[in-house]
mmCIF file of C-alpha atoms in Angstrom:
data_model
loop_
_atom_site.group_PDB
_atom_site.id
_atom_site.type_symbol
_atom_site.label_atom_id
_atom_site.label_comp_id
_atom_site.label_asym_id
_atom_site.label_seq_id
_atom_site.Cartn_x
_atom_site.Cartn_y
_atom_site.Cartn_z
ATOM 1 C CA MET A 26 179.744 119.003 29.861
ATOM 2 C CA ASP A 27 177.350 120.939 31.985
ATOM 3 C CA ASP A 28 174.530 122.283 29.792
ATOM 4 C CA GLY A 29 172.817 124.122 32.656
ATOM 5 C CA THR A 30 169.785 121.837 32.766
ATOM 6 C CA ARG A 31 170.473 120.145 36.128
ATOM 7 C CA ALA A 32 167.576 120.600 38.574
ATOM 8 C CA GLU A 33 168.245 123.238 41.138
ATOM 9 C CA THR A 34 166.218 121.303 43.667
ATOM 10 C CA ASP A 35 168.569 118.412 43.901
ATOM 11 C CA GLY A 36 169.528 118.036 47.520
ATOM 12 C CA PRO A 37 171.780 115.937 49.591
ATOM 13 C CA PRO A 38 171.713 112.155 48.991
ATOM 14 C CA GLY A 39 168.713 110.472 50.710
ATOM 15 C CA GLN A 40 166.471 113.529 50.620
ATOM 16 C CA GLY A 41 164.545 112.153 47.672
ATOM 17 C CA ARG A 42 163.983 108.856 49.438
ATOM 18 C CA LEU A 43 162.623 110.686 52.504
ATOM 19 C CA ARG A 44 160.296 112.722 50.338
ATOM 20 C CA GLY A 45 159.046 109.549 48.698
ATOM 21 C CA ALA A 46 158.432 107.861 52.044
ATOM 22 C CA LEU A 47 156.492 110.878 53.297
ATOM 23 C CA ASN A 48 154.388 110.899 50.172
ATOM 24 C CA THR A 49 153.602 107.221 50.746
ATOM 25 C CA VAL A 50 152.593 107.925 54.322
ATOM 26 C CA PHE A 51 150.355 110.771 53.209
ATOM 27 C CA VAL A 52 148.702 108.525 50.650
ATOM 28 C CA LEU A 53 148.161 105.756 53.211
ATOM 29 C CA VAL A 54 146.690 108.208 55.728
ATOM 30 C CA ALA A 55 144.359 109.583 53.079
ATOM 31 C CA VAL A 56 143.278 106.104 52.054
ATOM 32 C CA ALA A 57 142.754 105.133 55.717
ATOM 33 C CA GLY A 58 140.748 108.288 56.310
ATOM 34 C CA ILE A 59 138.570 107.550 53.326
ATOM 35 C CA GLY A 60 138.139 103.977 54.561
ATOM 36 C CA LEU A 61 137.168 105.152 58.038
ATOM 37 C CA SER A 62 134.755 107.662 56.585
ATOM 38 C CA ILE A 63 133.162 104.980 54.452
ATOM 39 C CA TRP A 64 132.942 102.642 57.468
ATOM 40 C CA ALA A 65 131.429 105.407 59.606
ATOM 41 C CA LEU A 66 128.913 106.055 56.857
ATOM 42 C CA VAL A 67 128.111 102.355 56.563
ATOM 43 C CA SER A 68 127.837 102.101 60.370
ATOM 44 C CA ASP A 69 125.474 105.071 60.484
ATOM 45 C CA VAL A 70 123.355 103.542 57.735
ATOM 46 C CA LEU A 71 123.224 100.221 59.613
ATOM 47 C CA ASP A 72 122.287 101.988 62.856
ATOM 48 C CA LEU A 73 119.531 103.912 61.091
ATOM 49 C CA ARG A 74 118.259 100.703 59.536
ATOM 50 C CA THR A 75 118.328 98.924 62.916
ATOM 51 C CA ARG A 76 116.468 101.796 64.549
ATOM 52 C CA ALA A 77 113.905 101.900 61.750
ATOM 53 C CA GLU A 78 113.295 98.168 62.186
ATOM 54 C CA SER A 79 112.932 98.640 65.944
ATOM 55 C CA ARG A 80 110.449 101.462 65.410
ATOM 56 C CA GLU A 81 108.382 99.228 63.135
ATOM 57 C CA ARG A 82 108.396 96.432 65.714
ATOM 58 C CA VAL A 83 107.173 98.750 68.485
ATOM 59 C CA GLU A 84 104.594 100.313 66.181
ATOM 60 C CA GLU A 85 103.186 96.932 65.193
ATOM 61 C CA ALA A 86 103.229 95.115 68.558
ATOM 62 C CA CYS A 87 101.895 98.095 70.520
ATOM 63 C CA GLY A 88 99.087 98.700 68.060
ATOM 64 C CA GLY A 89 100.268 102.136 66.954
ATOM 65 C CA LEU A 90 99.217 103.497 70.328
ATOM 66 C CA VAL A 91 102.550 105.048 71.364
ATOM 67 C CA ASP A 92 105.412 107.026 69.846
ATOM 68 C CA PRO A 93 108.129 104.403 69.163
ATOM 69 C CA ASP A 94 110.909 107.004 69.357
ATOM 70 C CA LEU A 95 109.844 107.856 72.902
ATOM 71 C CA VAL A 96 109.869 104.150 73.795
ATOM 72 C CA LEU A 97 113.394 103.757 72.386
ATOM 73 C CA ALA A 98 114.590 106.867 74.269
ATOM 74 C CA LEU A 99 113.845 105.397 77.713
ATOM 75 C CA ASN A 100 116.728 104.494 80.046
ATOM 76 C CA GLY A 101 119.338 106.484 78.127
ATOM 77 C CA GLY A 102 118.194 105.310 74.708
ATOM 78 C CA VAL A 103 118.431 102.121 72.660
ATOM 79 C CA ASP A 104 118.400 101.409 68.918
ATOM 80 C CA ARG A 105 117.807 97.673 68.816
ATOM 81 C CA VAL A 106 114.832 96.033 70.493
ATOM 82 C CA GLU A 107 112.861 92.839 70.268
ATOM 83 C CA LEU A 108 109.196 92.309 71.050
ATOM 84 C CA SER A 109 107.624 89.412 72.868
ATOM 85 C CA ASP A 110 105.703 87.305 70.357
ATOM 86 C CA ARG A 111 103.290 86.301 73.143
ATOM 87 C CA TYR A 112 101.819 89.774 73.523
ATOM 88 C CA ASP A 113 100.379 92.366 71.195
ATOM 89 C CA ILE A 114 97.802 95.046 71.763
ATOM 90 C CA GLY A 115 94.344 94.990 70.270
ATOM 91 C CA THR A 116 92.041 97.946 70.821
ATOM 92 C CA ALA A 117 88.982 95.685 70.607
ATOM 93 C CA ARG A 118 90.057 93.278 73.373
ATOM 94 C CA SER A 119 89.253 93.884 77.039
ATOM 95 C CA ASP A 120 92.855 93.245 78.108
ATOM 96 C CA SER A 121 96.004 93.240 75.989
ATOM 97 C CA SER A 122 99.641 94.288 76.243
ATOM 98 C CA CYS A 123 102.974 94.603 74.454
ATOM 99 C CA VAL A 124 106.434 93.897 75.905
ATOM 100 C CA VAL A 125 109.644 95.489 74.571
ATOM 101 C CA TYR A 126 113.130 94.079 75.275
ATOM 102 C CA ARG A 127 116.444 95.864 74.878
ATOM 103 C CA VAL A 128 118.947 93.814 72.831
ATOM 104 C CA GLY A 129 122.454 93.601 74.291
ATOM 105 C CA ASP A 130 125.314 91.333 73.280
ATOM 106 C CA PRO A 131 124.395 88.635 70.751
ATOM 107 C CA GLY A 132 121.889 86.293 72.305
ATOM 108 C CA THR A 133 121.010 88.561 75.268
ATOM 109 C CA THR A 134 117.950 90.696 75.939
ATOM 110 C CA TYR A 135 116.986 92.876 78.877
ATOM 111 C CA GLY A 136 113.764 94.391 80.167
ATOM 112 C CA HIS A 137 112.908 97.797 78.716
ATOM 113 C CA PHE A 138 109.212 98.728 78.496
ATOM 114 C CA SER A 139 105.720 97.281 78.599
ATOM 115 C CA LEU A 140 102.296 98.693 77.905
ATOM 116 C CA GLY A 141 99.045 97.261 79.245
ATOM 117 C CA LEU A 142 95.631 98.254 77.920
ATOM 118 C CA THR A 143 92.282 97.603 79.634
ATOM 119 C CA LEU A 144 88.846 98.450 78.245
ATOM 120 C CA TYR A 145 85.926 98.559 80.675
ATOM 121 C CA PRO A 146 82.538 97.919 79.035
ATOM 122 C CA ALA A 147 79.721 100.387 79.605
ATOM 123 C CA ASN A 148 77.614 97.536 80.923
ATOM 124 C CA PRO A 149 79.187 96.615 84.279
ATOM 125 C CA ASN A 150 77.447 93.230 84.213
ATOM 126 C CA ALA A 151 79.495 92.319 81.140
ATOM 127 C CA ASP A 152 82.789 92.980 82.922
ATOM 128 C CA GLU A 153 84.731 89.879 83.986
ATOM 129 C CA HIS A 154 87.700 91.577 85.650
ATOM 130 C CA ARG A 155 88.684 90.192 89.055
ATOM 131 C CA VAL A 156 90.948 92.087 91.459
ATOM 132 C CA GLY A 157 92.061 91.141 94.971
ATOM 133 C CA ALA A 158 91.468 93.818 97.613
ATOM 134 C CA ASN A 159 94.038 92.373 100.031
ATOM 135 C CA HIS A 160 97.650 93.550 100.343
ATOM 136 C CA GLU A 161 100.866 92.185 101.815
ATOM 137 C CA PRO A 162 103.001 95.285 102.343
ATOM 138 C CA PHE A 163 106.068 93.803 104.034
ATOM 139 C CA ASP A 164 108.525 91.202 102.796
ATOM 140 C CA TYR A 165 109.118 89.089 105.877
ATOM 141 C CA PHE A 166 111.715 86.729 104.402
ATOM 142 C CA THR A 167 114.046 88.894 102.305
ATOM 143 C CA ALA A 168 113.764 92.244 104.113
ATOM 144 C CA GLU A 169 117.116 94.024 104.413
ATOM 145 C CA ASN A 170 116.590 94.502 108.142
ATOM 146 C CA ARG A 171 115.021 91.377 109.640
ATOM 147 C CA ASP A 172 115.054 93.079 113.043
ATOM 148 C CA ASP A 173 112.744 95.818 111.732
ATOM 149 C CA VAL A 174 110.552 94.522 108.916
ATOM 150 C CA THR A 175 108.129 97.483 109.057
ATOM 151 C CA ALA A 176 110.883 100.031 108.423
ATOM 152 C CA ALA A 177 110.173 99.880 104.674
ATOM 153 C CA ALA A 178 107.352 98.523 102.518
ATOM 154 C CA GLN A 179 107.939 96.253 99.552
ATOM 155 C CA TYR A 180 106.004 98.577 97.233
ATOM 156 C CA THR A 181 105.414 102.292 96.788
ATOM 157 C CA LEU A 182 101.952 103.805 97.088
ATOM 158 C CA PRO A 183 100.083 105.330 94.113
ATOM 159 C CA HIS A 184 100.936 109.007 93.570
ATOM 160 C CA PRO A 185 98.437 111.245 91.721
ATOM 161 C CA LEU A 186 99.335 112.694 88.335
ATOM 162 C CA GLY A 187 98.603 116.333 89.098
ATOM 163 C CA ASP A 188 95.296 116.312 90.989
ATOM 164 C CA GLY A 189 94.792 112.657 90.055
ATOM 165 C CA GLY A 190 92.344 113.294 87.223
ATOM 166 C CA LEU A 191 94.787 111.869 84.663
ATOM 167 C CA GLY A 192 95.789 108.859 86.751
ATOM 168 C CA GLU A 193 98.579 107.866 89.101
ATOM 169 C CA TYR A 194 102.102 106.468 89.198
ATOM 170 C CA ASP A 195 104.328 104.430 91.471
ATOM 171 C CA ALA A 196 108.007 103.501 91.398
ATOM 172 C CA ARG A 197 107.977 101.939 87.910
ATOM 173 C CA THR A 198 104.481 102.245 86.410
ATOM 174 C CA VAL A 199 102.284 105.092 85.226
ATOM 175 C CA THR A 200 98.520 104.480 84.941
ATOM 176 C CA VAL A 201 96.369 106.822 82.840
ATOM 177 C CA ARG A 202 92.579 106.619 82.573
ATOM 178 C CA ALA A 203 90.322 107.994 79.856
ATOM 179 C CA LEU A 204 86.785 108.378 81.238
ATOM 180 C CA CYS A 205 84.235 108.018 78.442
ATOM 181 C CA ALA A 206 81.133 110.141 78.092
ATOM 182 C CA ASP A 207 77.817 108.320 78.421
ATOM 183 C CA GLY A 208 76.253 106.682 75.402
ATOM 184 C CA GLY A 209 79.060 104.506 74.088
ATOM 185 C CA THR A 210 79.977 100.851 74.518
ATOM 186 C CA VAL A 211 83.040 101.616 76.654
ATOM 187 C CA SER A 212 82.958 103.163 80.128
ATOM 188 C CA SER A 213 86.683 103.894 80.427
ATOM 189 C CA VAL A 214 90.096 103.011 79.035
ATOM 190 C CA ARG A 215 93.107 102.331 81.252
ATOM 191 C CA ALA A 216 96.694 102.346 79.954
ATOM 192 C CA LYS A 217 99.652 101.283 82.112
ATOM 193 C CA ALA A 218 103.180 102.128 80.932
ATOM 194 C CA THR A 219 105.931 100.322 82.848
ATOM 195 C CA ALA A 220 109.708 100.785 82.943
ATOM 196 C CA SER A 221 110.930 97.179 83.123
ATOM 197 C CA TYR A 222 114.660 97.914 83.073
ATOM 198 C CA ASP A 223 116.926 97.546 86.104
ATOM 199 C CA GLY A 224 117.804 100.564 88.194
ATOM 200 C CA PRO A 225 115.779 103.571 89.349
ATOM 201 C CA VAL A 226 113.361 105.416 87.078
ATOM 202 C CA THR A 227 114.375 109.042 86.593
ATOM 203 C CA SER A 228 111.930 111.931 86.718
ATOM 204 C CA GLY A 229 112.526 112.427 82.986
ATOM 205 C CA ASP A 230 111.636 108.817 82.204
ATOM 206 C CA ARG A 231 108.598 109.046 84.467
ATOM 207 C CA HIS A 232 107.449 112.051 82.448
ATOM 208 C CA ASP A 233 107.957 110.121 79.199
ATOM 209 C CA LEU A 234 106.101 107.089 80.591
ATOM 210 C CA THR A 235 103.198 109.412 81.396
ATOM 211 C CA VAL A 236 103.225 110.773 77.844
ATOM 212 C CA LEU A 237 103.232 107.194 76.488
ATOM 213 C CA ALA A 238 100.402 106.060 78.760
ATOM 214 C CA ARG A 239 98.367 109.152 77.882
ATOM 215 C CA GLN A 240 98.929 108.571 74.152
ATOM 216 C CA ALA A 241 97.823 104.960 74.473
ATOM 217 C CA ALA A 242 94.692 105.796 76.488
ATOM 218 C CA GLN A 243 93.699 108.608 74.152
ATOM 219 C CA ARG A 244 94.252 106.640 70.930
ATOM 220 C CA ALA A 245 92.565 103.491 72.243
ATOM 221 C CA ALA A 246 89.616 105.592 73.420
ATOM 222 C CA ALA A 247 89.267 107.153 69.967
ATOM 223 C CA ALA A 248 89.430 103.713 68.325
ATOM 224 C CA ASN A 249 86.486 102.617 70.478
ATOM 225 C CA GLY A 250 84.304 105.682 70.038
ATOM 226 C CA CYS A 251 85.031 106.819 73.598
ATOM 227 C CA ARG A 252 84.694 110.593 73.919
ATOM 228 C CA ALA A 253 87.123 111.586 76.658
ATOM 229 C CA GLU A 254 89.027 114.694 77.691
ATOM 230 C CA LEU A 255 92.373 113.864 79.290
ATOM 231 C CA PRO A 256 94.185 116.374 81.522
ATOM 232 C CA ALA A 257 97.668 117.487 80.515
ATOM 233 C CA VAL A 258 100.815 115.739 81.706
ATOM 234 C CA PRO A 259 101.955 117.359 84.990
ATOM 235 C CA SER A 260 105.368 118.978 85.301
ATOM 236 C CA ALA A 261 106.289 117.548 88.713
ATOM 237 C CA PHE A 262 106.737 113.930 89.753
ATOM 238 C CA PRO A 263 107.586 113.616 93.458
ATOM 239 C CA GLU A 264 109.782 110.566 94.038
ATOM 240 C CA PRO A 265 107.813 107.630 95.481
ATOM 241 C CA ARG A 266 109.435 106.071 98.526
ATOM 242 C CA THR A 267 109.021 102.949 100.618
ATOM 243 C CA THR A 268 110.415 104.079 104.002
ATOM 244 C CA LEU A 269 107.839 104.587 106.742
ATOM 245 C CA GLY A 270 108.092 107.605 109.047
ATOM 246 C CA PRO A 271 106.525 108.737 112.340
ATOM 247 C CA ALA A 272 102.739 108.596 112.131
ATOM 248 C CA VAL A 273 102.332 111.853 114.060
ATOM 249 C CA LYS A 274 104.075 113.687 111.202
ATOM 250 C CA ALA A 275 102.161 111.981 108.396
ATOM 251 C CA GLY A 276 100.682 114.158 105.676
ATOM 252 C CA GLY A 277 99.094 113.598 102.294
ATOM 253 C CA THR A 278 96.970 110.448 102.165
ATOM 254 C CA CYS A 279 97.722 109.743 105.854
ATOM 255 C CA ALA A 280 97.035 113.245 107.207
ATOM 256 C CA TRP A 281 93.660 112.068 108.530
ATOM 257 C CA TYR A 282 95.437 109.530 110.734
ATOM 258 C CA GLY A 283 97.723 112.093 112.327
ATOM 259 C CA ARG A 284 94.707 114.223 113.187
ATOM 260 C CA HIS A 285 92.854 111.194 114.583
ATOM 261 C CA ILE A 286 95.565 110.088 117.002
ATOM 262 C CA ALA A 287 96.167 113.702 118.030
ATOM 263 C CA ALA A 288 92.502 113.959 119.015
ATOM 264 C CA HIS A 289 91.936 110.476 120.453
ATOM 265 C CA GLY A 290 95.359 109.238 121.494
ATOM 266 C CA GLN A 291 97.499 106.562 119.930
ATOM 267 C CA GLY A 292 97.090 103.695 122.356
ATOM 268 C CA GLU A 293 97.583 100.417 120.478
ATOM 269 C CA LEU A 294 97.317 102.064 117.047
ATOM 270 C CA PRO A 295 100.310 102.102 114.626
ATOM 271 C CA ASP A 296 103.120 104.554 115.194
ATOM 272 C CA ARG A 297 104.508 104.519 111.630
ATOM 273 C CA ALA A 298 103.046 105.724 108.347
ATOM 274 C CA LEU A 299 103.783 105.718 104.627
ATOM 275 C CA ALA A 300 101.809 108.356 102.729
ATOM 276 C CA ALA A 301 101.581 109.725 99.206
ATOM 277 C CA PRO A 302 100.437 113.131 97.941
ATOM 278 C CA ALA A 303 96.632 113.397 98.145
ATOM 279 C CA GLY A 304 94.809 114.175 94.896
ATOM 280 C CA LYS A 305 91.273 115.548 94.875
ATOM 281 C CA ALA A 306 90.389 113.710 91.665
ATOM 282 C CA GLY A 307 92.420 110.537 92.142
ATOM 283 C CA ALA A 308 90.914 107.168 91.245
ATOM 284 C CA HIS A 309 93.193 105.321 93.674
ATOM 285 C CA ASP A 310 95.065 106.396 96.773
ATOM 286 C CA SER A 311 96.453 104.579 99.810
ATOM 287 C CA CYS A 312 97.810 105.051 103.325
ATOM 288 C CA LEU A 313 99.970 102.385 104.965
ATOM 289 C CA LEU A 314 100.258 102.284 108.782
ATOM 290 C CA ALA A 315 102.400 99.928 110.868
ATOM 291 C CA MET A 316 103.787 99.395 114.349
ATOM 292 C CA SER A 317 107.510 99.718 114.991
ATOM 293 C CA PRO A 318 109.367 97.060 117.004
ATOM 294 C CA GLU A 319 109.447 99.453 119.971
ATOM 295 C CA GLY A 320 105.721 100.074 119.681
ATOM 296 C CA THR A 321 105.014 96.350 119.430
ATOM 297 C CA GLU A 322 107.013 95.693 122.588
ATOM 298 C CA ARG A 323 105.143 98.505 124.335
ATOM 299 C CA ILE A 324 101.702 97.032 123.621
ATOM 300 C CA TRP A 325 102.770 93.383 123.902
ATOM 301 C CA PRO A 326 100.961 92.678 127.195
ATOM 302 C CA ALA A 327 97.665 93.896 125.699
ATOM 303 C CA TYR A 328 98.316 91.933 122.512
ATOM 304 C CA GLU A 329 98.908 88.701 124.412
ATOM 305 C CA LYS A 330 95.708 89.249 126.369
ATOM 306 C CA SER A 331 93.650 89.818 123.212
ATOM 307 C CA HIS A 332 95.098 86.830 121.382
ATOM 308 C CA PRO A 333 96.429 84.185 123.794
ATOM 309 C CA ASP A 334 97.529 81.715 121.106
ATOM 310 C CA GLY A 335 101.043 81.131 122.389
ATOM 311 C CA THR A 336 102.658 83.328 119.702
ATOM 312 C CA ASP A 337 105.898 84.788 120.996
ATOM 313 C CA LEU A 338 107.072 88.355 120.542
ATOM 314 C CA ASP A 339 109.922 87.500 118.177
ATOM 315 C CA ARG A 340 107.528 85.771 115.765
ATOM 316 C CA VAL A 341 105.218 88.775 115.725
ATOM 317 C CA LEU A 342 108.120 91.144 115.090
ATOM 318 C CA THR A 343 109.494 89.150 112.155
ATOM 319 C CA LEU A 344 106.615 87.170 110.620
ATOM 320 C CA ARG A 345 103.395 88.767 111.889
ATOM 321 C CA PRO A 346 104.056 92.520 112.097
ATOM 322 C CA LEU A 347 101.157 94.760 113.064
ATOM 323 C CA TRP A 348 99.888 96.928 110.204
ATOM 324 C CA MET A 349 96.853 98.291 108.379
ATOM 325 C CA GLN A 350 96.274 99.887 104.995
ATOM 326 C CA THR A 351 93.500 102.109 103.653
ATOM 327 C CA ASP A 352 92.596 102.420 99.959
ATOM 328 C CA THR A 353 90.041 104.423 98.042
ATOM 329 C CA LEU A 354 89.056 103.294 94.543
ATOM 330 C CA VAL A 355 86.810 105.391 92.305
ATOM 331 C CA GLY A 356 85.148 104.453 89.046
ATOM 332 C CA ASP A 357 85.705 101.255 87.117
ATOM 333 C CA GLY A 358 88.545 100.255 89.428
ATOM 334 C CA THR A 359 85.843 99.233 91.911
ATOM 335 C CA ARG A 360 84.683 96.406 89.640
ATOM 336 C CA GLY A 361 85.483 92.796 90.404
ATOM 337 C CA LEU A 362 86.990 93.426 93.850
ATOM 338 C CA ARG A 363 87.330 90.384 96.076
ATOM 339 C CA ALA A 364 88.305 90.140 99.743
ATOM 340 C CA GLY A 365 90.620 87.182 100.232
ATOM 341 C CA PRO A 366 91.190 84.869 97.239
ATOM 342 C CA LEU A 367 89.914 86.014 93.835
ATOM 343 C CA LYS A 368 86.961 83.677 94.340
ATOM 344 C CA GLY A 369 86.360 85.152 97.788
ATOM 345 C CA THR A 370 83.783 87.615 99.075
ATOM 346 C CA PRO A 371 82.764 90.283 96.515
ATOM 347 C CA VAL A 372 83.426 93.874 97.597
ATOM 348 C CA VAL A 373 80.566 95.589 95.776
ATOM 349 C CA ALA A 374 80.298 99.324 95.220
ATOM 350 C CA SER A 375 77.118 100.744 96.837
ATOM 351 C CA SER A 376 77.437 98.157 99.624
ATOM 352 C CA ALA A 377 79.349 98.034 102.912
ATOM 353 C CA GLY A 378 80.664 95.154 104.958
ATOM 354 C CA SER A 379 83.605 93.144 106.199
ATOM 355 C CA ALA A 380 85.312 89.896 105.145
ATOM 356 C CA GLU A 381 88.765 88.305 105.167
ATOM 357 C CA GLY A 382 90.290 91.146 107.188
ATOM 358 C CA VAL A 383 88.934 93.842 104.844
ATOM 359 C CA ARG A 384 86.343 96.442 105.866
ATOM 360 C CA TRP A 385 84.692 98.616 103.226
ATOM 361 C CA ALA A 386 82.312 101.516 102.836
ATOM 362 C CA SER A 387 80.986 103.035 99.617
ATOM 363 C CA SER A 388 79.985 106.390 98.173
ATOM 364 C CA VAL A 389 79.512 108.236 94.879
ATOM 365 C CA CYS A 390 82.355 110.553 93.795
ATOM 366 C CA GLY A 391 81.869 112.770 90.757
ATOM 367 C CA GLY A 392 78.996 110.586 89.598
ATOM 368 C CA ARG A 393 81.102 107.410 89.768
ATOM 369 C CA PRO A 394 80.985 104.613 92.344
ATOM 370 C CA ALA A 395 83.669 104.606 95.029
ATOM 371 C CA VAL A 396 84.823 102.006 97.537
ATOM 372 C CA HIS A 397 86.786 102.863 100.679
ATOM 373 C CA LEU A 398 88.738 99.951 102.152
ATOM 374 C CA MET A 399 90.655 99.222 105.334
ATOM 375 C CA GLN A 400 92.686 96.049 105.737
ATOM 376 C CA VAL A 401 94.051 95.130 109.174
ATOM 377 C CA SER A 402 96.586 92.346 109.641
ATOM 378 C CA PHE A 403 95.503 89.260 111.546
ATOM 379 C CA PRO A 404 95.300 88.995 114.522
ATOM 380 C CA TYR A 405 96.062 92.682 115.121
ATOM 381 C CA ASP A 406 92.399 93.464 114.464
ATOM 382 C CA ASP A 407 91.438 91.539 117.613
ATOM 383 C CA LEU A 408 93.378 94.040 119.696
ATOM 384 C CA LEU A 409 91.823 97.053 117.939
ATOM 385 C CA ARG A 410 88.160 96.021 118.031
ATOM 386 C CA ASP A 411 87.091 98.934 120.226
ATOM 387 C CA ARG A 412 88.821 101.514 118.034
ATOM 388 C CA LEU A 413 88.186 100.322 114.492
ATOM 389 C CA GLU A 414 84.790 101.978 114.059
ATOM 390 C CA SER A 415 85.965 105.496 114.921
ATOM 391 C CA LEU A 416 89.215 104.974 112.992
ATOM 392 C CA PHE A 417 87.488 103.747 109.848
ATOM 393 C CA ARG A 418 84.925 106.546 109.980
ATOM 394 C CA ALA A 419 87.714 109.117 110.297
ATOM 395 C CA TYR A 420 89.343 107.712 107.197
ATOM 396 C CA VAL A 421 86.186 107.509 105.075
ATOM 397 C CA GLU A 422 85.004 110.968 106.090
ATOM 398 C CA ASP A 423 88.349 112.443 105.048
ATOM 399 C CA ALA A 424 88.466 110.564 101.724
ATOM 400 C CA THR A 425 84.914 111.524 100.785
ATOM 401 C CA ALA A 426 85.194 115.165 101.922
ATOM 402 C CA ARG A 427 88.378 115.626 99.887
ATOM 403 C CA ARG A 428 86.596 114.445 96.732
ATOM 404 C CA GLY A 429 83.156 115.915 97.468
ATOM 405 C CA CYS A 430 81.539 112.470 97.505
ATOM 406 C CA THR A 431 77.930 111.826 98.465
ATOM 407 C CA GLY A 432 75.765 108.880 99.514
ATOM 408 C CA VAL A 433 78.247 107.402 101.972
ATOM 409 C CA THR A 434 77.319 103.926 103.210
ATOM 410 C CA PHE A 435 79.116 102.564 106.284
ATOM 411 C CA PRO A 436 79.228 98.953 107.450
ATOM 412 C CA LYS A 437 77.533 97.991 110.701
ATOM 413 C CA ALA A 438 79.549 98.430 113.893
ATOM 414 C CA SER A 439 79.650 94.674 114.300
ATOM 415 C CA ASP A 440 81.236 94.329 110.847
ATOM 416 C CA LEU A 441 83.894 96.867 111.736
ATOM 417 C CA ALA A 442 84.728 95.138 114.999
ATOM 418 C CA GLY A 443 85.587 91.873 113.322
ATOM 419 C CA SER A 444 85.389 90.043 110.017
#
């Protein structure tokens, strides 16, 4: 007997089973969603913990001198890093550094960032730094083009940060200097921030490296009672390059050379140049000059006459290319310079001379000692003896006029003709 209580929602056979299956699916999806949300939350917590641990490592090893978040943000960003246990920075030591590695797959680490700190004592006689004044600009054995080894240098030249008052940078490293006011125990503080990862350094990373180097120099200076005013970080960072171009078109730190050969002729002088922007307050700038294969072939008869040692043209083109480089160093970077090996001839500010293929003059720039150097490859200098004096004077006069230097001391003509 039908009492009228049968559910009106009863449907065809199987509909209830379908509804039950759908409900099960909905429940499973909800449970899975909750599980994924929990896992995402756990993963975020783990990432935050890993990053916090990395920040602490950078903070400790780098002496609290730099913003760890900015270090971790380099090269696209990284959360997990390790620090070299061989290096840590101490603001009371003359030289110290920290090295940060990016952690990849388990058991693998990659280069990421390093910071070097140098303190120069106010008493120059207490400084034990030693720096070689010689360069080797071309890689003769692994150059991409063995038929033209002077087409590109194996390093970039220092570029000024702004006018150079803050420091300079090259392809991978930014150097910032804090110049201390008189009266303290420290003359200056130098901080070098380096991108040690593979691949090119972007303009954004170069800006961040400058911020890091400036932070380190400023904080280390304060920790040592060094009263210093550091210029602001510049907004532009022209890309350093290694490719040499025509010397007649050279500008920047090589503009003096273009003017010299325009006035006096090129002759046996280099026909290629690598320049950098010229800063009026820079503590280090360079100009690299070299002879192309075509130029070497052109002057080959004169070269053979000046150096009849049996060297053939092919050897000169590949293993003994003809080049010269000029450098100006101002301030504490002039300390400890040596021509040749590090135990070689001292290159002393306030002096002038020649040794081991290096000629130098000196001056005073902004109240600080300056050294102006010219290195000429051997035996190319034999060929250029009659032109080196006027060439070196042209360089030094330009470098000192640009900075407003005084008290210029030149080496004797005999020193310029040969070392």
